[in-house]
Each structure stands twice: as C-alpha cells, then as structure tokens.
Amino acid sequence: MASKPAIPHKRPRSPHAFRGPMQLHYRWGPAMTVSIFHRMLGSGMATVGALLLVWWLAAVAAGDAAYAVFLDVFTTDAGALNPLGWIVGVGLTWSVFQHMASGIRHLVLDTGAAYELKINKLSAVLCFVFSIAMTALFWLYLGVKA
Amino acid sequence: MRTELGRVRGLGSAHEGAHHWWHQRLTAGTNFLTLVWLLASLATLPGYDYLTVRLWLSSAWVAVPMLLLVASIFYHFRLGLQVVIEDYARMESRFVAMVLLNVYTAAVAGTAIFAILKIAFGSQA
Ligand code: HEM
C-alpha cells in the first residue's frame, strides 16, 4: 500500500471572480467584457436604435407636427437636450463606436491574428478607449459648433 | 480547381451556413462606411429643426446613402439577432422568435425605406 501522498501546503487554485452563487471559476477579463458588450449593444441598436431611426425618418416624412412630437420627447422647450435626450444620444453614439471597435476587432481575430494573450487583452481595452474617446469628441464637437 | 476539402469546408450537414457568417462580415464593412458617413453628416448639419433636416434628407446625395445604410445595417442585424436567438432559444420558441425577427425586420425596413423615398420624392405631408 502506497502511503497517502503529502498534500502540498498551498495547491494552485483556479482563479475565482465573485463569491457565492455568482462565483466564476475563471478570471474575468477585458476580452469577455468586450464580447458581451458587442452582443448587448448590437442587440440594443437592432431594437431600440432601429426603432428610433425609423421614428425619426417617419416623423420627417410625416411633416412638421410629427417631427415636433419627436423633438419634444428628447428636448426642452428652449431647444436643448433633456435628460432622456442626453441618455439616448450619448448612449446610441457610444453604442455605435463600441460595437464598431469590437466589430473591427472581430474581423482582425477572424484572420487568426491577435490571439496572443497580451495583444488580445490590449486590443480589448483599446476598444473601450476608442469608443469613449470618440463619443466624447463627437459631443464636444457638437457643443463647440452650437 | 477546388480540392474536396475546400469544397466542403464550412458547409456541414445542412450544406450551407458559411454564407451567413460571410454576409455578416460583408455588412460589417458596409455598416462601417455608411455609419461614418451618417455620424459625420449629422455632426456637421447646421441645425436639427424640421426644415433643415427635411432639406438635407431630400437631396439624392443623402437619400441614396441613407437607403444603403438601412439596407446594410438592417440585413446585418437580421443576421446578428438570428445568432443571438439560436444561442438562447430552443425548439418552438426558436421558431416563433425567428418568425418574429423576420416580421420585425421587414416592418422596420419597409417603413424606413418608404419614409426616405417619400421625403426624397418631395411629396408633402
Ligand atoms: C461599424 C459598424 C459595425 C461593425 C464593424 C460590426 C461588426 C460586427 C461583427 C463582425 C459581428 C459578428 C460577431 C460574431 O461573429 O460574433 C457583428 C454582430 C452583430 N452586429 Fe454588428 N457591426 C456594426 C454595426 C452594427 C449595427 C449598427 C447594428 C445594429 C443596428 C449591429 C448589430 C449586430 C448584432 C445584433 C450582432 C450579433 C451579435 C452577436 O452575435 O453576439 N451591428 N457585428
């Protein structure tokens, strides 16, 4: 009979994110965040975004009164964006830039490139840097122009 | 000449499927082009009141890219949402969701295209 092997004092453990029922047996990383955001924002733009685009186009086609209703939902009487206008406006532009960046990252990964851990992680982080910077630039430009 | 492997690659038992993936990629490219155009155009519009927006949309130089944008993006998200549905819905619920997705896409695309054409062809409300 072989004796029980000595258990090393500290065994390596798989990394956990969170505790309790939410516990994940792997370390959460930027690549996963980019991936789930790509799906959420794509689906969000396909539903909320597409309906808003259609409403906007249909309102212009329907005439002055219908367009006034559209504007009224997102702007104050003085003509500035109201809180909902800000949320929808910034939300949609950020969604476009973020899904755009992660989409291009997808196309690069499709070629078989950028799977090395470092560059993979860096490109994921860069998607967020790009989308936040472009959204800020877009709205700064609108603000400066106004 | 194509090798046997090249011929069957990506086809699987349904003898198709690769075109879905490929069209998602093609429309990713055309989405990029039309969205850059839309964002740049919107940012440089002199105003967002009814007359300014209507005048802008009634130009063929705007109506045509806008139609292309709708065609590209709506086809892209129709393909994309199919993948999402296939990941989460099974059996009957998948069938129902797919039918609803097609009806939804046709309805929003039809309305968007009609609105763009109506503005471009200049009929008043
Ligand atoms: C610059 C523009 C865009 C690029 C480069 C792009 C790129 C991509 C790529 C490469 C995929 C495939 C991802 C995969 O195979 O897992 C994808 C998926 C998707 N896209 Fe886009 N896209 C763009 C714009 C849009 C827009 C405007 C919408 C919606 C209105 C949209 C909705 C979706 C949806 C719903 C999916 C499926 C997501 C999933 O399977 O998780 N995309 N996109």
XYZ file of C-alpha atoms and ligand atoms in Angstrom:
314
model
C 0.000 0.000 0.000
C 1.302 3.312 -1.058
C 1.127 5.895 1.609
C -1.043 8.912 1.114
C 0.830 11.473 -0.954
C 1.707 14.517 1.022
C -0.619 17.366 0.139
C 1.374 20.454 -0.624
C 0.546 23.235 1.725
C -0.650 25.563 -0.992
C -2.107 23.956 -4.034
C -2.648 26.070 -7.086
C -6.294 27.007 -7.382
C -8.250 28.142 -10.366
C -8.923 31.833 -10.023
C -12.405 32.846 -8.924
C -14.257 36.016 -9.720
C -17.012 36.937 -7.263
C -18.197 34.860 -4.291
C -21.309 32.875 -3.529
C -23.740 31.846 -6.255
C -22.186 34.335 -8.693
C -18.785 32.676 -8.373
C -16.998 32.075 -11.647
C -14.175 29.562 -11.915
C -12.096 31.721 -14.127
C -10.731 35.230 -14.013
C -12.954 37.812 -15.674
C -11.015 39.808 -18.270
C -11.379 42.668 -20.766
C -11.887 40.278 -23.704
C -15.029 38.852 -22.076
C -16.343 42.325 -21.316
C -15.818 43.406 -24.930
C -17.522 40.246 -26.140
C -20.676 40.584 -24.053
C -20.892 44.314 -24.816
C -20.654 43.536 -28.530
C -23.719 41.319 -28.230
C -25.693 43.621 -25.901
C -25.029 46.768 -27.916
C -25.646 45.040 -31.258
C -28.961 43.738 -29.981
C -29.798 47.092 -28.373
C -29.100 49.034 -31.562
C -31.074 46.479 -33.587
C -34.134 47.082 -31.421
C -34.104 50.459 -29.642
C -31.728 52.079 -32.142
C -33.502 50.857 -35.266
C -36.926 51.875 -33.923
C -35.619 55.356 -33.074
C -34.054 55.744 -36.538
C -37.333 54.708 -38.168
C -39.348 57.013 -35.934
C -37.035 59.914 -36.805
C -37.259 59.243 -40.569
C -41.023 58.680 -40.461
C -41.505 61.867 -38.431
C -39.626 63.913 -41.034
C -41.654 62.242 -43.798
C -44.939 62.862 -41.975
C -44.331 66.576 -41.553
C -43.787 69.433 -39.169
C -46.234 68.348 -36.456
C -44.960 64.750 -36.281
C -41.364 65.980 -36.148
C -42.287 68.363 -33.322
C -43.589 65.382 -31.316
C -40.283 63.548 -31.878
C -38.228 66.605 -30.863
C -40.437 67.252 -27.836
C -39.625 63.843 -26.328
C -35.870 64.488 -26.359
C -35.538 68.266 -25.965
C -36.570 71.057 -23.608
C -38.750 73.970 -24.710
C -35.584 76.035 -25.124
C -34.325 73.526 -27.693
C -31.579 71.895 -25.619
C -31.444 68.149 -24.975
C -33.429 66.997 -21.943
C -32.152 64.161 -19.685
C -33.759 61.479 -21.886
C -32.242 63.153 -24.959
C -28.796 63.017 -23.355
C -29.140 59.384 -22.329
C -30.391 58.269 -25.737
C -27.998 60.495 -27.697
C -24.846 59.625 -25.806
C -25.993 56.007 -25.397
C -26.524 55.499 -29.106
C -23.317 57.193 -30.234
C -21.293 55.255 -27.670
C -23.013 52.022 -28.734
C -22.110 52.656 -32.378
C -18.462 53.423 -31.575
C -18.084 50.500 -29.160
C -19.747 47.904 -31.428
C -17.739 49.359 -34.330
C -14.460 48.921 -32.462
C -15.231 45.426 -31.195
C -16.595 44.533 -34.652
C -13.324 45.529 -36.286
C -11.507 43.572 -33.579
C -13.689 40.605 -34.570
C -12.587 40.948 -38.196
C -8.933 41.007 -37.142
C -9.419 37.913 -34.967
C -11.101 36.222 -37.950
C -7.788 36.360 -39.797
C -6.242 34.341 -36.954
C -4.260 37.288 -35.631
C -4.119 38.852 -32.153
C -4.815 35.741 -30.070
C -1.597 36.123 -28.062
C -2.668 36.959 -24.512
C -1.048 40.380 -24.297
C -2.208 41.779 -27.634
C -5.627 40.173 -27.190
C -6.116 41.910 -23.858
C -4.678 45.182 -25.097
C -6.957 45.260 -28.155
C -9.955 44.628 -25.910
C -9.025 47.551 -23.667
C -8.378 49.730 -26.729
C -11.966 49.135 -27.928
C -13.227 50.902 -24.802
C -10.618 53.652 -25.026
C -11.596 54.272 -28.656
C -15.356 54.285 -28.057
C -15.198 56.577 -25.024
C -12.783 58.974 -26.741
C -14.812 59.119 -29.978
C -18.085 59.648 -28.095
C -16.527 62.491 -26.109
C -15.080 64.040 -29.287
C -18.399 63.754 -31.117
C -20.339 65.533 -28.379
C -17.597 68.089 -27.761
C -17.710 68.912 -31.463
C -21.493 69.382 -31.311
C -21.069 71.569 -28.241
C -18.357 73.734 -29.811
C -20.326 74.047 -33.048
C -23.531 75.140 -31.299
C -9.677 23.784 -59.374
C -11.016 23.118 -55.851
C -9.953 20.314 -53.592
C -12.551 18.151 -51.870
C -11.700 19.773 -48.542
C -12.069 23.273 -49.950
C -15.416 22.355 -51.420
C -16.977 21.117 -48.189
C -15.266 23.418 -45.717
C -17.788 25.326 -43.617
C -20.788 23.592 -45.157
C -21.613 20.961 -42.550
C -24.629 18.686 -42.748
C -27.021 21.427 -43.817
C -24.832 22.098 -46.920
C -24.869 25.790 -46.206
C -24.162 28.205 -43.377
C -20.914 29.818 -44.409
C -22.793 32.495 -46.338
C -24.484 33.690 -43.136
C -21.118 34.216 -41.497
C -19.698 35.819 -44.636
C -22.635 38.205 -45.147
C -22.327 39.267 -41.505
C -18.711 40.235 -42.277
C -19.522 41.939 -45.590
C -22.238 44.030 -43.960
C -19.867 44.835 -41.072
C -17.721 46.609 -43.684
C -20.626 48.431 -45.341
C -22.072 49.325 -41.918
C -18.743 50.917 -41.076
C -18.714 53.034 -44.241
C -22.337 54.173 -44.009
C -22.139 54.858 -40.256
C -19.026 57.013 -40.633
C -20.932 58.932 -43.319
C -24.029 59.312 -41.095
C -22.133 60.422 -37.981
C -20.021 62.915 -39.949
C -23.115 64.267 -41.723
C -25.128 64.596 -38.527
C -22.248 66.288 -36.726
C -21.860 68.876 -39.500
C -25.577 69.604 -40.043
C -26.216 73.320 -39.437
C -29.260 72.510 -37.245
C -31.725 69.801 -36.253
C -35.018 71.638 -36.796
C -37.658 70.279 -39.191
C -36.792 72.401 -42.236
C -33.039 71.830 -42.026
C -33.384 68.072 -41.587
C -36.022 67.741 -44.327
C -33.991 69.804 -46.803
C -30.932 67.677 -46.027
C -32.782 64.368 -46.448
C -34.448 65.435 -49.694
C -31.112 65.576 -51.529
C -30.285 62.480 -53.580
C -26.776 62.681 -52.129
C -28.301 61.980 -48.726
C -31.309 59.808 -49.616
C -29.232 57.245 -51.521
C -26.571 56.715 -48.794
C -29.383 56.602 -46.223
C -31.134 53.826 -48.195
C -27.843 51.935 -48.437
C -27.295 52.403 -44.694
C -30.726 50.971 -43.895
C -30.217 48.032 -46.272
C -26.765 47.226 -44.866
C -27.489 47.698 -41.167
C -30.913 46.047 -41.176
C -29.614 42.992 -43.055
C -26.636 42.876 -40.666
C -28.762 42.953 -37.522
C -31.234 40.454 -39.016
C -28.295 38.047 -39.364
C -26.891 39.005 -35.963
C -30.100 38.625 -33.993
C -30.588 35.203 -35.620
C -27.331 34.083 -33.994
C -28.437 35.503 -30.648
C -31.784 33.688 -30.919
C -30.074 30.423 -31.883
C -27.887 30.715 -28.781
C -30.731 31.117 -26.301
C -33.971 29.734 -27.767
C -34.792 26.082 -28.480
C -37.476 24.203 -30.421
C -40.816 26.027 -30.677
C -39.637 29.234 -29.018
C -36.769 29.440 -31.502
C -39.191 29.011 -34.396
C -41.503 31.714 -33.052
C -38.603 34.084 -32.359
C -37.245 33.611 -35.895
C -40.614 34.351 -37.472
C -41.000 37.447 -35.280
C -37.469 38.571 -36.183
C -38.269 38.379 -39.903
C -41.570 40.202 -39.472
C -39.909 42.872 -37.315
C -37.049 43.434 -39.766
C -39.391 43.624 -42.757
C -41.665 46.072 -40.938
C -38.942 48.479 -39.793
C -37.027 48.256 -43.084
C -40.194 48.835 -45.116
C -41.155 51.856 -43.028
C -37.648 53.340 -43.142
C -37.335 52.923 -46.915
C -40.816 54.350 -47.523
C -40.041 57.386 -45.333
C -36.733 58.086 -47.097
C -38.337 57.817 -50.543
C -41.305 59.942 -49.537
C -39.008 62.734 -48.375
C -36.735 62.411 -51.418
C -39.584 62.424 -53.928
C -40.856 65.541 -52.238
C -44.490 64.757 -51.557
C -45.700 66.999 -48.768
C -47.288 65.533 -45.662
C -19.143 49.784 -37.749
C -20.198 49.070 -37.824
C -20.294 47.604 -37.448
C -19.346 46.617 -37.458
C -17.882 46.733 -37.873
C -19.999 45.412 -36.989
C -19.382 44.174 -36.880
C -19.980 43.034 -36.441
C -19.394 41.712 -36.466
C -18.008 41.362 -37.006
C -20.303 40.860 -35.938
C -20.148 39.357 -35.779
C -19.749 38.980 -34.401
C -19.636 37.492 -34.208
O -19.497 36.752 -35.185
O -19.693 37.046 -33.048
C -21.458 41.621 -35.556
C -22.571 41.118 -34.913
C -23.719 41.822 -34.679
N -23.983 43.137 -35.032
Fe -22.662 44.396 -35.857
N -21.301 45.700 -36.686
C -21.522 47.023 -36.963
C -22.717 47.718 -36.798
C -23.885 47.192 -36.276
C -25.122 47.914 -36.071
C -25.329 49.385 -36.406
C -26.018 47.035 -35.510
C -27.448 47.223 -35.094
C -28.250 48.166 -35.521
C -25.343 45.774 -35.358
C -25.924 44.646 -34.804
C -25.273 43.443 -34.623
C -25.856 42.292 -33.964
C -27.244 42.188 -33.341
C -24.873 41.274 -33.992
C -24.967 39.857 -33.389
C -24.256 39.878 -32.052
C -23.886 38.515 -31.531
O -23.967 37.507 -32.263
O -23.468 38.461 -30.370
N -24.051 45.897 -35.827
N -21.240 42.953 -35.878
